[in-house]
Coordinates of C-alpha atoms in Angstrom, one line a residue:
X1 CA 44.0 41.5 -15.0
X2 CA 46.8 39.3 -16.3
X3 CA 46.6 37.4 -19.3
X4 CA 45.9 33.5 -18.7
X5 CA 44.8 32.3 -22.1
X6 CA 43.4 33.1 -25.2
X7 CA 40.6 30.9 -25.0
X8 CA 37.6 29.7 -23.0
X9 CA 37.9 26.1 -22.2
X10 CA 34.9 24.7 -20.5
X11 CA 34.3 21.2 -19.5
X12 CA 30.8 19.8 -20.9
X13 CA 29.4 20.1 -17.3
X14 CA 30.0 23.6 -17.1
X15 CA 28.7 24.4 -20.7
X16 CA 25.6 22.6 -19.8
X17 CA 25.1 24.4 -16.8
X18 CA 25.5 27.9 -18.7
X19 CA 23.0 26.5 -21.1
X20 CA 20.6 25.8 -19.0
X21 CA 20.8 29.2 -17.3
X22 CA 20.7 30.8 -20.3
X23 CA 17.7 29.1 -21.3
X24 CA 15.8 29.7 -17.9
X25 CA 17.1 33.1 -18.5
X26 CA 15.2 33.5 -22.0
X27 CA 12.2 31.8 -20.8
X28 CA 11.7 34.3 -17.6
X29 CA 12.6 37.3 -19.8
X30 CA 10.7 37.0 -22.8
X31 CA 8.5 39.7 -22.9
X32 CA 5.0 38.2 -22.7
X33 CA 5.9 35.6 -19.8
X34 CA 7.4 36.9 -16.5
X35 CA 9.1 39.8 -17.8
X36 CA 6.0 42.3 -17.6
X37 CA 5.2 40.7 -13.8
X38 CA 8.7 41.1 -12.5
X39 CA 9.7 44.3 -14.6
X40 CA 12.7 42.1 -16.2
X41 CA 14.3 43.3 -19.5
X42 CA 14.2 41.0 -22.3
X43 CA 17.3 38.9 -22.5
X44 CA 17.1 37.4 -25.6
X45 CA 20.0 39.2 -27.4
X46 CA 22.2 38.8 -24.6
X47 CA 21.6 35.2 -24.3
X48 CA 22.7 34.4 -27.9
X49 CA 25.6 36.3 -27.5
X50 CA 26.8 34.9 -24.6
X51 CA 26.1 31.2 -25.8
X52 CA 28.3 32.2 -28.7
X53 CA 31.1 33.0 -26.2
X54 CA 30.9 29.8 -23.8
X55 CA 29.5 26.9 -25.8
X56 CA 31.8 25.1 -28.4
X57 CA 29.5 23.8 -31.2
X58 CA 26.4 25.1 -33.5
X59 CA 23.9 22.9 -31.5
X60 CA 23.2 25.3 -28.8
X61 CA 22.5 28.1 -31.5
X62 CA 20.1 25.7 -33.2
X63 CA 18.3 25.0 -29.6
X64 CA 17.9 28.4 -28.3
X65 CA 16.5 29.6 -31.9
X66 CA 14.1 26.7 -31.3
X67 CA 13.2 27.6 -27.9
X68 CA 12.9 31.5 -28.9
X69 CA 10.4 30.0 -31.8
X70 CA 8.4 28.1 -29.1
X71 CA 7.9 30.5 -26.7
X72 CA 6.7 32.7 -29.6
X73 CA 4.3 29.9 -30.8
X74 CA 3.2 29.1 -27.2
X75 CA 2.4 33.0 -26.3
X76 CA 0.1 33.3 -29.4
X77 CA -1.5 29.9 -29.3
X78 CA -2.0 29.7 -25.6
X79 CA -1.1 32.7 -23.9
X80 CA -3.2 35.1 -25.7
X81 CA -0.3 37.5 -27.3
X82 CA -1.2 39.3 -30.0
X83 CA -0.1 38.2 -33.7
X84 CA 1.1 41.4 -34.7
X85 CA 4.6 40.4 -35.2
X86 CA 3.8 37.0 -36.7
X87 CA 4.3 38.1 -40.2
X88 CA 6.5 36.6 -43.2
X89 CA 9.4 39.1 -41.8
X90 CA 9.5 36.7 -38.5
X91 CA 12.2 34.8 -40.2
X92 CA 14.4 37.5 -39.9
X93 CA 14.7 36.9 -36.3
X94 CA 16.9 33.7 -37.6
X95 CA 19.7 35.6 -39.1
X96 CA 19.5 38.3 -36.5
X97 CA 19.8 36.1 -33.8
X98 CA 22.5 34.0 -35.5
X99 CA 24.3 37.4 -35.9
X100 CA 25.0 37.7 -32.3
X101 CA 26.1 34.1 -31.9
X102 CA 28.5 34.8 -34.4
X103 CA 29.7 37.9 -32.8
X104 CA 30.2 35.5 -29.7
X105 CA 31.9 33.0 -31.2
X106 CA 34.3 35.6 -33.0
X107 CA 34.9 37.1 -29.6
X108 CA 35.7 33.7 -27.9
X109 CA 38.6 33.3 -30.3
X110 CA 40.2 36.4 -29.4
X111 CA 39.5 36.4 -25.6
X112 CA 42.4 36.4 -22.8
X113 CA 41.9 37.5 -19.2
X114 CA 43.5 41.0 -19.9
X115 CA 42.2 44.5 -20.0
X116 CA 43.0 44.3 -23.8
X117 CA 40.0 41.8 -24.2
X118 CA 37.9 44.6 -23.8
X119 CA 38.7 46.2 -27.1
X120 CA 37.4 43.1 -29.0
X121 CA 34.6 42.5 -26.8
X122 CA 33.2 46.2 -27.5
X123 CA 33.8 45.6 -31.2
X124 CA 32.2 42.2 -31.2
X125 CA 29.1 43.6 -29.0
X126 CA 28.7 46.5 -31.2
X127 CA 28.7 44.7 -34.3
X128 CA 26.4 42.0 -33.1
X129 CA 23.7 44.3 -32.0
X130 CA 23.8 46.6 -34.7
X131 CA 23.5 43.6 -37.5
X132 CA 20.7 42.2 -35.2
X133 CA 18.7 45.3 -35.2
X134 CA 19.1 46.0 -38.9
X135 CA 17.7 42.4 -39.5
X136 CA 15.1 42.0 -36.8
X137 CA 13.7 45.5 -36.9
X138 CA 14.7 46.4 -40.4
X139 CA 13.3 43.0 -41.5
X140 CA 9.9 43.9 -39.8
X141 CA 9.8 47.2 -40.6
X142 CA 10.3 46.7 -44.3
X143 CA 8.6 43.1 -45.1
X144 CA 6.1 42.5 -42.8
X145 CA 3.6 44.5 -44.6
X146 CA 2.4 46.2 -41.1
X147 CA 3.2 49.5 -42.6
X148 CA 1.9 51.3 -45.7
X149 CA 4.6 53.5 -46.7
X150 CA 8.2 52.8 -45.5
X151 CA 11.4 54.8 -45.9
X152 CA 14.7 54.6 -44.4
X153 CA 14.4 57.8 -42.9
X154 CA 11.4 56.5 -40.6
X155 CA 13.0 53.4 -40.0
X156 CA 16.0 55.7 -38.7
X157 CA 13.6 57.5 -36.5
X158 CA 11.9 54.4 -35.3
X159 CA 15.5 52.6 -34.5
X160 CA 16.4 55.9 -32.5
X161 CA 13.3 55.3 -30.2
X162 CA 13.4 51.9 -29.6
X163 CA 17.0 50.4 -30.4
X164 CA 18.3 52.1 -27.0
X165 CA 16.1 49.8 -24.8
X166 CA 17.6 47.1 -26.8
X167 CA 20.9 48.0 -26.4
X168 CA 20.2 48.6 -22.4
X169 CA 19.2 45.3 -21.6
X170 CA 21.9 43.7 -23.8
X171 CA 24.3 45.6 -21.6
X172 CA 22.7 44.7 -18.3
X173 CA 22.7 41.2 -19.0
X174 CA 26.7 40.8 -20.4
X175 CA 27.9 43.0 -18.1
X176 CA 26.3 40.8 -15.4
X177 CA 27.7 37.9 -17.3
X178 CA 31.3 39.6 -17.6
X179 CA 31.4 40.3 -13.5
X180 CA 30.6 36.8 -13.1
X181 CA 33.4 35.6 -15.6
X182 CA 35.9 37.8 -13.7
X183 CA 35.0 36.7 -10.3
X184 CA 35.0 33.2 -11.3
X185 CA 38.6 33.2 -12.8
X186 CA 39.9 35.2 -9.9
X187 CA 38.7 32.5 -7.3
X188 CA 39.3 29.3 -9.1
X189 CA 41.7 29.9 -12.3
X190 CA 44.3 31.7 -10.9
X191 CA 48.1 30.4 -10.8
X192 CA 48.4 28.5 -7.5
X193 CA 44.8 27.6 -7.0
X194 CA 43.9 24.2 -6.5
X195 CA 40.5 24.2 -7.7
X196 CA 40.2 23.5 -11.4
X197 CA 36.6 23.4 -12.6
X198 CA 37.5 23.9 -16.1
X199 CA 39.4 22.2 -18.7

């Protein structure tokens, strides 16, 4: 990869397209909707991270937070989903998802189309998913009142069981987005190319 830019300039139309794809992805892979039917891993973590990278303003963050809440509410109210996770700790999902979005925003400022970009990308991914796990799972474990006796030791053991599953799905979707980004830049944004869909 040769260095092209240290930013990701996208037109409003392309940002809207990306936001639409991410919204569909979140809807289709939420645990209690279609993911169990089609065996799709949940994409919510990756959605917030990718949105932070490509979408310029904070409005999409609020939109995806509202969408995630509405999907959960719809599942509990009309879909027959268990209310086990519906506790005061549910509020921890707001900073958890926001941490992924902020990690994506930080990486967008470091981006360049060069191999060196993998270092800040990896750092932002690790920081984002780790903080999200601590806030979401930690918040639920310690503040949901679903566990009689809580301890950091048990939380770490539980995290070692479930956290890798979240990492796996996160890497699948961000890896797919990375491959699509590389293909898009190679096809449309290389010097001498007459197609200019971005900017």
